mmCIF file of C-alpha atoms in Angstrom:
data_model
loop_
_atom_site.group_PDB
_atom_site.id
_atom_site.type_symbol
_atom_site.label_atom_id
_atom_site.label_comp_id
_atom_site.label_asym_id
_atom_site.label_seq_id
_atom_site.Cartn_x
_atom_site.Cartn_y
_atom_site.Cartn_z
ATOM 1 C CA UNK A 1 -0.081 -14.927 -7.196
ATOM 2 C CA UNK A 2 0.541 -16.108 -10.864
ATOM 3 C CA UNK A 3 2.385 -19.309 -11.499
ATOM 4 C CA UNK A 4 5.264 -17.428 -12.789
ATOM 5 C CA UNK A 5 5.871 -15.399 -9.479
ATOM 6 C CA UNK A 6 8.254 -16.263 -6.892
ATOM 7 C CA UNK A 7 7.388 -15.338 -3.270
ATOM 8 C CA UNK A 8 9.891 -15.085 -0.461
ATOM 9 C CA UNK A 9 8.539 -14.321 2.963
ATOM 10 C CA UNK A 10 10.020 -14.569 6.432
ATOM 11 C CA UNK A 11 8.260 -16.489 9.149
ATOM 12 C CA UNK A 12 4.622 -15.191 9.560
ATOM 13 C CA UNK A 13 3.109 -14.394 13.052
ATOM 14 C CA UNK A 14 -0.570 -13.765 13.950
ATOM 15 C CA UNK A 15 -0.533 -10.475 15.624
ATOM 16 C CA UNK A 16 -2.850 -7.580 16.585
ATOM 17 C CA UNK A 17 -4.066 -5.879 13.554
ATOM 18 C CA UNK A 18 -2.023 -2.503 13.116
ATOM 19 C CA UNK A 19 -2.518 0.696 11.324
ATOM 20 C CA UNK A 20 -0.444 1.222 8.188
ATOM 21 C CA UNK A 21 1.139 4.233 6.414
ATOM 22 C CA UNK A 22 0.191 4.734 2.846
ATOM 23 C CA UNK A 23 2.773 6.585 0.622
ATOM 24 C CA UNK A 24 1.949 9.307 -1.538
ATOM 25 C CA UNK A 25 0.826 8.191 -5.053
ATOM 26 C CA UNK A 26 1.490 10.249 -8.006
ATOM 27 C CA UNK A 27 0.320 10.053 -11.678
ATOM 28 C CA UNK A 28 2.844 9.308 -14.286
ATOM 29 C CA UNK A 29 4.447 12.417 -15.823
ATOM 30 C CA UNK A 30 5.190 12.695 -19.624
ATOM 31 C CA UNK A 31 8.892 12.400 -20.347
ATOM 32 C CA UNK A 32 11.281 14.591 -22.026
ATOM 33 C CA UNK A 33 14.851 13.301 -22.961
ATOM 34 C CA UNK A 34 17.383 15.915 -22.366
ATOM 35 C CA UNK A 35 19.566 16.175 -25.644
ATOM 36 C CA UNK A 36 22.886 16.301 -23.682
ATOM 37 C CA UNK A 37 21.861 14.333 -20.648
ATOM 38 C CA UNK A 38 21.599 10.611 -19.751
ATOM 39 C CA UNK A 39 18.592 11.448 -17.324
ATOM 40 C CA UNK A 40 15.112 11.349 -18.243
ATOM 41 C CA UNK A 41 13.537 14.645 -17.151
ATOM 42 C CA UNK A 42 9.782 14.821 -16.525
ATOM 43 C CA UNK A 43 7.841 17.636 -18.101
ATOM 44 C CA UNK A 44 5.158 18.388 -15.663
ATOM 45 C CA UNK A 45 2.136 20.402 -17.172
ATOM 46 C CA UNK A 46 1.009 21.512 -13.626
ATOM 47 C CA UNK A 47 4.268 23.474 -13.123
ATOM 48 C CA UNK A 48 3.892 25.084 -16.447
ATOM 49 C CA UNK A 49 0.357 26.145 -15.529
ATOM 50 C CA UNK A 50 1.526 27.473 -12.230
ATOM 51 C CA UNK A 51 4.481 29.452 -13.562
ATOM 52 C CA UNK A 52 3.053 30.577 -16.896
ATOM 53 C CA UNK A 53 6.008 29.048 -18.881
ATOM 54 C CA UNK A 54 6.336 25.760 -20.694
ATOM 55 C CA UNK A 55 8.806 23.139 -19.343
ATOM 56 C CA UNK A 56 12.142 23.294 -20.715
ATOM 57 C CA UNK A 57 14.814 20.585 -21.316
ATOM 58 C CA UNK A 58 17.293 20.253 -18.578
ATOM 59 C CA UNK A 59 20.223 20.620 -20.998
ATOM 60 C CA UNK A 60 19.129 24.250 -21.418
ATOM 61 C CA UNK A 61 19.373 24.756 -17.646
ATOM 62 C CA UNK A 62 22.640 22.939 -17.176
ATOM 63 C CA UNK A 63 24.635 24.507 -20.200
ATOM 64 C CA UNK A 64 23.109 27.922 -19.302
ATOM 65 C CA UNK A 65 24.667 27.486 -15.879
ATOM 66 C CA UNK A 66 28.150 26.463 -17.319
ATOM 67 C CA UNK A 67 27.963 29.613 -19.460
ATOM 68 C CA UNK A 68 27.338 31.876 -16.340
ATOM 69 C CA UNK A 69 29.671 30.274 -13.872
ATOM 70 C CA UNK A 70 32.478 28.435 -16.042
ATOM 71 C CA UNK A 71 33.374 30.427 -19.156
ATOM 72 C CA UNK A 72 30.601 32.676 -20.498
ATOM 73 C CA UNK A 73 30.901 33.220 -24.145
ATOM 74 C CA UNK A 74 30.672 36.763 -25.497
ATOM 75 C CA UNK A 75 27.696 35.730 -27.530
ATOM 76 C CA UNK A 76 25.614 33.206 -25.630
ATOM 77 C CA UNK A 77 23.657 30.890 -27.921
ATOM 78 C CA UNK A 78 21.210 29.744 -25.203
ATOM 79 C CA UNK A 79 18.750 32.732 -25.027
ATOM 80 C CA UNK A 80 15.243 32.734 -23.961
ATOM 81 C CA UNK A 81 13.960 32.770 -20.471
ATOM 82 C CA UNK A 82 15.855 35.136 -18.243
ATOM 83 C CA UNK A 83 13.483 34.383 -15.225
ATOM 84 C CA UNK A 84 14.185 30.483 -15.655
ATOM 85 C CA UNK A 85 18.029 31.099 -15.864
ATOM 86 C CA UNK A 86 18.008 33.384 -12.748
ATOM 87 C CA UNK A 87 15.916 30.979 -10.894
ATOM 88 C CA UNK A 88 18.260 28.100 -11.583
ATOM 89 C CA UNK A 89 21.395 30.196 -11.066
ATOM 90 C CA UNK A 90 19.986 30.864 -7.553
ATOM 91 C CA UNK A 91 19.319 27.355 -6.791
ATOM 92 C CA UNK A 92 22.941 26.387 -8.156
ATOM 93 C CA UNK A 93 24.439 28.986 -5.802
ATOM 94 C CA UNK A 94 22.412 27.766 -2.967
ATOM 95 C CA UNK A 95 23.361 24.270 -3.496
ATOM 96 C CA UNK A 96 27.085 25.115 -3.623
ATOM 97 C CA UNK A 97 26.644 26.628 -0.150
ATOM 98 C CA UNK A 98 25.531 23.305 1.294
ATOM 99 C CA UNK A 99 27.486 21.767 4.175
ATOM 100 C CA UNK A 100 27.622 18.238 2.889
ATOM 101 C CA UNK A 101 29.155 18.785 -0.673
ATOM 102 C CA UNK A 102 32.750 18.646 0.498
ATOM 103 C CA UNK A 103 32.576 15.392 2.462
ATOM 104 C CA UNK A 104 30.733 13.815 -0.451
ATOM 105 C CA UNK A 105 33.218 15.008 -3.030
ATOM 106 C CA UNK A 106 30.741 17.207 -5.035
ATOM 107 C CA UNK A 107 32.631 19.837 -6.639
ATOM 108 C CA UNK A 108 30.925 23.090 -8.381
ATOM 109 C CA UNK A 109 31.665 21.427 -11.683
ATOM 110 C CA UNK A 110 30.196 18.210 -10.724
ATOM 111 C CA UNK A 111 27.024 19.896 -9.433
ATOM 112 C CA UNK A 112 26.745 22.053 -12.560
ATOM 113 C CA UNK A 113 27.251 19.002 -14.662
ATOM 114 C CA UNK A 114 24.377 17.169 -12.846
ATOM 115 C CA UNK A 115 22.152 20.114 -12.189
ATOM 116 C CA UNK A 116 19.385 18.632 -14.143
ATOM 117 C CA UNK A 117 19.387 15.743 -11.541
ATOM 118 C CA UNK A 118 19.414 18.055 -8.716
ATOM 119 C CA UNK A 119 16.328 19.967 -10.070
ATOM 120 C CA UNK A 120 14.487 16.863 -10.980
ATOM 121 C CA UNK A 121 14.823 15.392 -7.457
ATOM 122 C CA UNK A 122 14.062 18.719 -5.775
ATOM 123 C CA UNK A 123 10.924 18.832 -7.809
ATOM 124 C CA UNK A 124 9.954 15.380 -6.721
ATOM 125 C CA UNK A 125 10.423 16.161 -3.128
ATOM 126 C CA UNK A 126 8.582 19.460 -3.305
ATOM 127 C CA UNK A 127 5.649 17.492 -4.427
ATOM 128 C CA UNK A 128 5.967 14.883 -1.821
ATOM 129 C CA UNK A 129 6.056 17.259 0.951
ATOM 130 C CA UNK A 130 3.510 19.667 -0.432
ATOM 131 C CA UNK A 131 6.140 22.602 -1.073
ATOM 132 C CA UNK A 132 5.686 25.225 -3.692
ATOM 133 C CA UNK A 133 8.975 24.675 -5.598
ATOM 134 C CA UNK A 134 8.637 28.018 -7.193
ATOM 135 C CA UNK A 135 8.439 29.868 -3.849
ATOM 136 C CA UNK A 136 10.536 27.851 -1.569
ATOM 137 C CA UNK A 137 11.395 29.339 1.851
ATOM 138 C CA UNK A 138 15.054 29.194 3.006
ATOM 139 C CA UNK A 139 14.484 26.272 5.325
ATOM 140 C CA UNK A 140 12.567 24.347 2.777
ATOM 141 C CA UNK A 141 15.419 24.999 0.122
ATOM 142 C CA UNK A 142 17.944 23.925 2.959
ATOM 143 C CA UNK A 143 16.223 20.655 3.705
ATOM 144 C CA UNK A 144 15.720 19.704 0.068
ATOM 145 C CA UNK A 145 18.958 20.962 -1.514
ATOM 146 C CA UNK A 146 21.301 20.805 1.429
ATOM 147 C CA UNK A 147 20.153 17.536 2.786
ATOM 148 C CA UNK A 148 17.723 15.052 1.144
ATOM 149 C CA UNK A 149 18.949 15.543 -2.546
ATOM 150 C CA UNK A 150 22.715 15.359 -1.861
ATOM 151 C CA UNK A 151 22.342 12.393 0.348
ATOM 152 C CA UNK A 152 20.143 10.659 -2.306
ATOM 153 C CA UNK A 153 22.851 11.386 -4.990
ATOM 154 C CA UNK A 154 25.567 10.065 -2.679
ATOM 155 C CA UNK A 155 23.366 6.869 -2.435
ATOM 156 C CA UNK A 156 23.025 6.652 -6.230
ATOM 157 C CA UNK A 157 26.889 6.660 -6.358
ATOM 158 C CA UNK A 158 27.039 3.802 -3.840
ATOM 159 C CA UNK A 159 24.517 1.838 -5.737
ATOM 160 C CA UNK A 160 26.615 2.419 -9.012
ATOM 161 C CA UNK A 161 29.722 1.169 -7.339
ATOM 162 C CA UNK A 162 27.982 -1.810 -6.038
ATOM 163 C CA UNK A 163 26.588 -2.785 -9.381
ATOM 164 C CA UNK A 164 29.985 -2.242 -11.075
ATOM 165 C CA UNK A 165 31.457 -5.117 -9.084
ATOM 166 C CA UNK A 166 29.222 -7.610 -10.998
ATOM 167 C CA UNK A 167 29.237 -8.824 -14.591
ATOM 168 C CA UNK A 168 26.590 -8.406 -16.976
ATOM 169 C CA UNK A 169 25.142 -11.880 -16.599
ATOM 170 C CA UNK A 170 25.394 -11.813 -12.768
ATOM 171 C CA UNK A 171 22.401 -11.282 -10.398
ATOM 172 C CA UNK A 172 23.081 -8.119 -8.487
ATOM 173 C CA UNK A 173 21.817 -8.158 -4.908
ATOM 174 C CA UNK A 174 20.447 -5.017 -3.621
ATOM 175 C CA UNK A 175 22.843 -2.524 -1.862
ATOM 176 C CA UNK A 176 21.989 -2.431 1.891
ATOM 177 C CA UNK A 177 22.644 1.117 3.214
ATOM 178 C CA UNK A 178 22.340 1.308 7.011
ATOM 179 C CA UNK A 179 21.175 4.562 8.578
ATOM 180 C CA UNK A 180 22.075 5.052 12.028
ATOM 181 C CA UNK A 181 20.513 7.983 13.947
ATOM 182 C CA UNK A 182 19.122 8.692 17.479
ATOM 183 C CA UNK A 183 15.138 8.936 17.881
ATOM 184 C CA UNK A 184 13.638 12.091 16.837
ATOM 185 C CA UNK A 185 16.624 13.051 14.594
ATOM 186 C CA UNK A 186 14.674 12.970 11.309
ATOM 187 C CA UNK A 187 16.007 9.562 10.096
ATOM 188 C CA UNK A 188 12.536 8.185 9.309
ATOM 189 C CA UNK A 189 11.643 11.107 7.161
ATOM 190 C CA UNK A 190 15.081 11.161 5.473
ATOM 191 C CA UNK A 191 14.638 7.388 4.416
ATOM 192 C CA UNK A 192 11.204 7.979 3.393
ATOM 193 C CA UNK A 193 12.444 10.693 0.994
ATOM 194 C CA UNK A 194 15.311 8.471 -0.068
ATOM 195 C CA UNK A 195 12.869 5.531 -0.928
ATOM 196 C CA UNK A 196 10.525 7.887 -2.688
ATOM 197 C CA UNK A 197 13.397 9.244 -4.916
ATOM 198 C CA UNK A 198 14.493 5.779 -5.816
ATOM 199 C CA UNK A 199 11.090 4.607 -6.670
ATOM 200 C CA UNK A 200 10.343 7.951 -8.727
ATOM 201 C CA UNK A 201 13.570 7.396 -10.774
ATOM 202 C CA UNK A 202 12.794 3.897 -11.675
ATOM 203 C CA UNK A 203 14.404 1.653 -9.071
ATOM 204 C CA UNK A 204 12.761 -0.698 -6.656
ATOM 205 C CA UNK A 205 13.585 0.081 -2.955
ATOM 206 C CA UNK A 206 12.652 -1.391 0.384
ATOM 207 C CA UNK A 207 12.707 0.422 3.871
ATOM 208 C CA UNK A 208 13.185 -1.399 7.007
ATOM 209 C CA UNK A 209 13.603 -0.233 10.683
ATOM 210 C CA UNK A 210 15.230 -2.184 13.512
ATOM 211 C CA UNK A 211 11.849 -1.447 15.067
ATOM 212 C CA UNK A 212 10.241 -3.942 12.681
ATOM 213 C CA UNK A 213 12.027 -6.728 14.392
ATOM 214 C CA UNK A 214 11.077 -6.050 18.031
ATOM 215 C CA UNK A 215 9.702 -9.033 19.954
ATOM 216 C CA UNK A 216 6.078 -9.742 20.038
ATOM 217 C CA UNK A 217 4.070 -8.458 22.818
ATOM 218 C CA UNK A 218 4.022 -11.797 24.578
ATOM 219 C CA UNK A 219 7.788 -12.421 23.985
ATOM 220 C CA UNK A 220 8.467 -8.913 25.428
ATOM 221 C CA UNK A 221 6.438 -9.820 28.526
ATOM 222 C CA UNK A 222 8.384 -12.850 28.948
ATOM 223 C CA UNK A 223 11.661 -10.901 28.579
ATOM 224 C CA UNK A 224 10.343 -8.594 31.264
ATOM 225 C CA UNK A 225 9.568 -11.365 33.823
ATOM 226 C CA UNK A 226 13.109 -12.930 33.175
ATOM 227 C CA UNK A 227 14.759 -9.587 34.019
ATOM 228 C CA UNK A 228 12.839 -8.081 36.867
ATOM 229 C CA UNK A 229 13.871 -4.722 38.074
ATOM 230 C CA UNK A 230 15.787 -3.978 34.717
ATOM 231 C CA UNK A 231 14.053 -0.838 33.401
ATOM 232 C CA UNK A 232 16.156 -1.023 30.208
ATOM 233 C CA UNK A 233 14.532 -4.339 29.233
ATOM 234 C CA UNK A 234 11.069 -3.643 30.588
ATOM 235 C CA UNK A 235 9.853 -2.347 27.346
ATOM 236 C CA UNK A 236 11.041 -2.510 23.786
ATOM 237 C CA UNK A 237 14.120 -0.602 22.586
ATOM 238 C CA UNK A 238 17.493 -1.891 23.817
ATOM 239 C CA UNK A 239 19.546 -4.857 22.655
ATOM 240 C CA UNK A 240 17.613 -7.906 23.526
ATOM 241 C CA UNK A 241 14.217 -6.804 22.712
ATOM 242 C CA UNK A 242 14.556 -7.856 19.010
ATOM 243 C CA UNK A 243 14.011 -11.116 17.248
ATOM 244 C CA UNK A 244 17.327 -11.517 15.702
ATOM 245 C CA UNK A 245 16.533 -14.895 13.789
ATOM 246 C CA UNK A 246 13.455 -13.272 12.337
ATOM 247 C CA UNK A 247 15.537 -10.239 11.415
ATOM 248 C CA UNK A 248 18.311 -12.450 9.811
ATOM 249 C CA UNK A 249 15.609 -14.386 7.716
ATOM 250 C CA UNK A 250 14.193 -11.208 6.578
ATOM 251 C CA UNK A 251 17.341 -9.472 5.470
ATOM 252 C CA UNK A 252 18.583 -12.667 3.839
ATOM 253 C CA UNK A 253 15.476 -13.001 1.815
ATOM 254 C CA UNK A 254 15.827 -9.347 0.726
ATOM 255 C CA UNK A 255 19.180 -9.843 -0.540
ATOM 256 C CA UNK A 256 17.988 -12.667 -2.874
ATOM 257 C CA UNK A 257 15.121 -10.445 -4.412
ATOM 258 C CA UNK A 258 17.233 -10.045 -7.667
ATOM 259 C CA UNK A 259 14.672 -11.101 -10.449
ATOM 260 C CA UNK A 260 11.448 -9.919 -12.014
ATOM 261 C CA UNK A 261 8.462 -11.889 -10.573
ATOM 262 C CA UNK A 262 9.927 -12.265 -7.105
ATOM 263 C CA UNK A 263 8.284 -10.472 -4.222
ATOM 264 C CA UNK A 264 7.892 -10.626 -0.469
ATOM 265 C CA UNK A 265 6.249 -8.791 2.342
ATOM 266 C CA UNK A 266 8.166 -6.533 4.785
ATOM 267 C CA UNK A 267 7.336 -6.840 8.415
ATOM 268 C CA UNK A 268 6.014 -3.922 10.371
ATOM 269 C CA UNK A 269 5.580 -3.184 14.022
ATOM 270 C CA UNK A 270 2.614 -1.382 15.607
ATOM 271 C CA UNK A 271 3.799 0.852 18.446
ATOM 272 C CA UNK A 272 0.233 1.731 19.589
ATOM 273 C CA UNK A 273 -0.839 -1.594 20.255
ATOM 274 C CA UNK A 274 -1.598 -2.858 23.874
ATOM 275 C CA UNK A 275 -1.799 0.638 25.088
ATOM 276 C CA UNK A 276 1.479 1.747 23.599
ATOM 277 C CA UNK A 277 3.455 -1.136 24.451
ATOM 278 C CA UNK A 278 3.497 -2.440 20.906
ATOM 279 C CA UNK A 279 3.195 -5.704 19.040
ATOM 280 C CA UNK A 280 4.203 -6.961 15.635
ATOM 281 C CA UNK A 281 1.717 -5.930 12.999
ATOM 282 C CA UNK A 282 -0.548 -8.487 11.522
ATOM 283 C CA UNK A 283 1.237 -10.011 8.263
ATOM 284 C CA UNK A 284 -1.934 -9.292 6.181
ATOM 285 C CA UNK A 285 -1.028 -5.496 6.494
ATOM 286 C CA UNK A 286 2.635 -5.694 5.716
ATOM 287 C CA UNK A 287 3.570 -3.821 2.567
ATOM 288 C CA UNK A 288 4.829 -6.013 -0.427
ATOM 289 C CA UNK A 289 8.167 -5.291 -2.357
ATOM 290 C CA UNK A 290 9.046 -6.722 -5.767
ATOM 291 C CA UNK A 291 12.199 -7.695 -7.333
ATOM 292 C CA UNK A 292 14.659 -6.796 -8.817
ATOM 293 C CA UNK A 293 15.414 -4.825 -5.723
ATOM 294 C CA UNK A 294 17.919 -2.036 -6.082
ATOM 295 C CA UNK A 295 18.538 -0.872 -2.541
ATOM 296 C CA UNK A 296 17.413 -1.692 1.004
ATOM 297 C CA UNK A 297 17.392 1.270 3.357
ATOM 298 C CA UNK A 298 17.906 -0.264 6.873
ATOM 299 C CA UNK A 299 17.380 2.362 9.693
ATOM 300 C CA UNK A 300 17.779 2.246 13.463
ATOM 301 C CA UNK A 301 18.573 4.245 16.543
ATOM 302 C CA UNK A 302 21.230 1.627 17.663
ATOM 303 C CA UNK A 303 22.447 0.513 14.235
ATOM 304 C CA UNK A 304 26.209 0.359 14.306
ATOM 305 C CA UNK A 305 26.563 0.300 18.184
ATOM 306 C CA UNK A 306 29.498 -1.991 19.174
ATOM 307 C CA UNK A 307 29.849 -3.967 22.487
ATOM 308 C CA UNK A 308 32.199 -2.404 24.979
ATOM 309 C CA UNK A 309 34.230 -3.593 27.941
ATOM 310 C CA UNK A 310 31.936 -4.670 30.880
ATOM 311 C CA UNK A 311 33.445 -2.197 33.259
ATOM 312 C CA UNK A 312 32.837 0.645 30.711
ATOM 313 C CA UNK A 313 29.027 0.157 30.443
ATOM 314 C CA UNK A 314 28.676 -0.515 34.087
ATOM 315 C CA UNK A 315 30.115 2.864 34.906
ATOM 316 C CA UNK A 316 27.431 4.425 32.726
ATOM 317 C CA UNK A 317 24.535 2.104 34.176
ATOM 318 C CA UNK A 318 24.905 -1.362 35.970
ATOM 319 C CA UNK A 319 21.620 -2.229 34.082
ATOM 320 C CA UNK A 320 23.461 -1.773 30.604
ATOM 321 C CA UNK A 321 25.638 -4.901 31.324
ATOM 322 C CA UNK A 322 23.190 -7.358 30.137
ATOM 323 C CA UNK A 323 22.307 -5.043 26.999
ATOM 324 C CA UNK A 324 26.034 -4.948 26.311
ATOM 325 C CA UNK A 325 26.347 -8.820 26.230
ATOM 326 C CA UNK A 326 23.123 -8.934 24.031
ATOM 327 C CA UNK A 327 24.727 -6.407 21.625
ATOM 328 C CA UNK A 328 27.464 -8.879 20.611
ATOM 329 C CA UNK A 329 24.943 -11.027 18.588
ATOM 330 C CA UNK A 330 23.578 -7.901 16.937
ATOM 331 C CA UNK A 331 26.900 -7.368 14.980
ATOM 332 C CA UNK A 332 26.472 -10.834 13.569
ATOM 333 C CA UNK A 333 22.875 -10.798 12.819
ATOM 334 C CA UNK A 334 22.546 -7.174 11.237
ATOM 335 C CA UNK A 335 25.871 -5.518 10.324
ATOM 336 C CA UNK A 336 27.185 -8.011 8.180
ATOM 337 C CA UNK A 337 24.438 -7.229 5.705
ATOM 338 C CA UNK A 338 25.275 -3.403 5.463
ATOM 339 C CA UNK A 339 27.182 -2.411 2.363
ATOM 340 C CA UNK A 340 27.280 1.417 2.957
ATOM 341 C CA UNK A 341 26.612 3.649 6.134
ATOM 342 C CA UNK A 342 24.933 6.864 6.846
ATOM 343 C CA UNK A 343 25.305 8.082 10.464
ATOM 344 C CA UNK A 344 23.530 11.248 11.519
ATOM 345 C CA UNK A 345 25.536 12.693 14.406
ATOM 346 C CA UNK A 346 24.037 14.786 17.236
ATOM 347 C CA UNK A 347 25.865 17.021 19.709
ATOM 348 C CA UNK A 348 24.045 16.102 22.814
ATOM 349 C CA UNK A 349 21.851 12.908 23.455
ATOM 350 C CA UNK A 350 19.576 15.111 25.582
ATOM 351 C CA UNK A 351 18.287 16.616 22.325
ATOM 352 C CA UNK A 352 16.247 13.366 22.049
ATOM 353 C CA UNK A 353 14.105 14.355 25.017
ATOM 354 C CA UNK A 354 13.324 17.770 23.321
ATOM 355 C CA UNK A 355 12.602 16.252 19.962
ATOM 356 C CA UNK A 356 10.315 13.592 21.411
ATOM 357 C CA UNK A 357 8.438 16.188 23.596
ATOM 358 C CA UNK A 358 7.922 18.282 20.232
ATOM 359 C CA UNK A 359 6.332 15.395 18.637
ATOM 360 C CA UNK A 360 4.063 14.633 21.433
ATOM 361 C CA UNK A 361 3.124 18.273 21.701
ATOM 362 C CA UNK A 362 2.367 18.163 17.943
ATOM 363 C CA UNK A 363 0.162 15.123 18.392
ATOM 364 C CA UNK A 364 -1.718 16.678 21.371
ATOM 365 C CA UNK A 365 -2.474 19.846 19.218
ATOM 366 C CA UNK A 366 -3.881 17.586 16.409
ATOM 367 C CA UNK A 367 -6.321 16.146 18.896
ATOM 368 C CA UNK A 368 -4.400 12.614 19.128
ATOM 369 C CA UNK A 369 -3.251 10.556 22.111
ATOM 370 C CA UNK A 370 0.055 11.634 23.315
ATOM 371 C CA UNK A 371 2.416 11.113 26.296
ATOM 372 C CA UNK A 372 2.744 13.622 29.183
ATOM 373 C CA UNK A 373 6.018 15.484 29.694
ATOM 374 C CA UNK A 374 6.687 12.911 32.722
ATOM 375 C CA UNK A 375 6.126 9.815 30.317
ATOM 376 C CA UNK A 376 8.223 11.249 27.705
ATOM 377 C CA UNK A 377 10.918 11.787 30.231
ATOM 378 C CA UNK A 378 10.528 8.220 31.447
ATOM 379 C CA UNK A 379 10.468 6.846 27.874
ATOM 380 C CA UNK A 380 13.638 8.558 26.768
ATOM 381 C CA UNK A 381 15.501 7.697 29.974
ATOM 382 C CA UNK A 382 15.442 4.008 29.051
ATOM 383 C CA UNK A 383 17.611 4.916 26.012
ATOM 384 C CA UNK A 384 19.897 7.382 27.301
ATOM 385 C CA UNK A 385 22.303 5.061 28.958
ATOM 386 C CA UNK A 386 23.006 3.263 25.715
ATOM 387 C CA UNK A 387 23.391 6.691 23.877
ATOM 388 C CA UNK A 388 25.921 7.746 26.541
ATOM 389 C CA UNK A 389 27.986 4.526 26.246
ATOM 390 C CA UNK A 390 27.947 3.897 22.601
ATOM 391 C CA UNK A 391 27.599 6.967 20.571
ATOM 392 C CA UNK A 392 31.111 8.421 21.325
ATOM 393 C CA UNK A 393 32.528 5.106 19.904
ATOM 394 C CA UNK A 394 30.233 5.155 16.942
ATOM 395 C CA UNK A 395 31.150 8.751 16.137
ATOM 396 C CA UNK A 396 34.993 8.426 16.702
ATOM 397 C CA UNK A 397 35.528 4.941 15.162
ATOM 398 C CA UNK A 398 32.550 4.492 12.912
ATOM 399 C CA UNK A 399 30.658 1.138 12.378
ATOM 400 C CA UNK A 400 32.642 -1.956 12.028
ATOM 401 C CA UNK A 401 34.889 -2.809 9.037
ATOM 402 C CA UNK A 402 34.919 0.856 7.849
ATOM 403 C CA UNK A 403 37.907 0.093 5.485
ATOM 404 C CA UNK A 404 35.608 -1.924 3.272
ATOM 405 C CA UNK A 405 32.332 0.094 3.575
ATOM 406 C CA UNK A 406 31.619 3.585 2.497
ATOM 407 C CA UNK A 407 30.623 6.118 5.272
ATOM 408 C CA UNK A 408 28.694 9.332 5.321
ATOM 409 C CA UNK A 409 28.652 11.139 8.539
ATOM 410 C CA UNK A 410 26.085 14.002 8.765
ATOM 411 C CA UNK A 411 26.267 16.324 11.837
ATOM 412 C CA UNK A 412 22.826 18.037 12.585
ATOM 413 C CA UNK A 413 22.003 20.915 14.890
ATOM 414 C CA UNK A 414 18.987 21.082 17.314
ATOM 415 C CA UNK A 415 16.761 21.854 14.375
ATOM 416 C CA UNK A 416 17.824 18.792 12.508
ATOM 417 C CA UNK A 417 19.566 20.554 9.851
ATOM 418 C CA UNK A 418 22.939 19.481 8.407
ATOM 419 C CA UNK A 419 26.147 21.410 9.765
#
């Protein structure tokens, strides 16, 4: 680290060495400035070679759309590629059929005006997930243009509104977006896609999970001894199994990451350690994030849960009473950092079992160690009481202080597609 660097770090712990996830890396693309657009549009030679045509400025796409869908002139002045215009027209129509547009306030005119941005983000995600963007299937198009891209553009709007509250000379702290969603609902993939898009469009982003703040293996063993017979606290997961002070220190440090030269490491948790009981990853393996930081994506299965009257949670499961008491401190430690919310809403908590089972079957088919059906049922059963107690309130009332914080609620089906 150079003498000019500032390094912020939460307390370090010496833990078992973990495995790490490496993000997809891409070489820089040549840049084309659209004549009528504030956005920088990459001209990717690889796409030209695959499609047999040269990249064209996004202004051509966007204003072709306006002529076809708004007020087509008698003698169009944008000629050239019928195949390109037809392809973009199809994407435009598909985007307008998306279930999230209305609740985000995205009109047909707004989509048409920003179609270059939609296509840019769609192209990035296609490369990230290995999709042929020229021959996308309906499910692929739905996941990209009905889900990930509109959510990203909504997040961009929240970043812009957040930044507008500060003066030119002010240091702007990163916007913290809380993403609350049950296990298996696809939140980790969504957050990964959002972080990737922020980075690809020139903004520093950081991703944290509430899982990263689980107690160490030794601390979890101590908690288990102190609560004999309570299966909800036997293993990691429920309120009481996280190091709240560690999480508070980490989130506070991230909010201060506002300048060039500042950097810190993000904690990670290794779930496969100690035979699957888990442990905090060795700090030497934690990823590094640099300032100035634009956005923090903070995700978790119980993020936004609010403590309830004791008699309510005891009626669900008597073991939940101590978890409910622990939850009171979580509101103070975590949710005061959140500036905007994304809540992924499921129809039935029992979907979690099916999703987890699908994941384990996939791991088994790939030759990896996985849980049996009985182990999956036991694992999920430790979370179901909290889902049954807290999800109805989260869905009906939202997280706390919604009058001050933007909220996007995304209903999904059993296939994790937005409704």
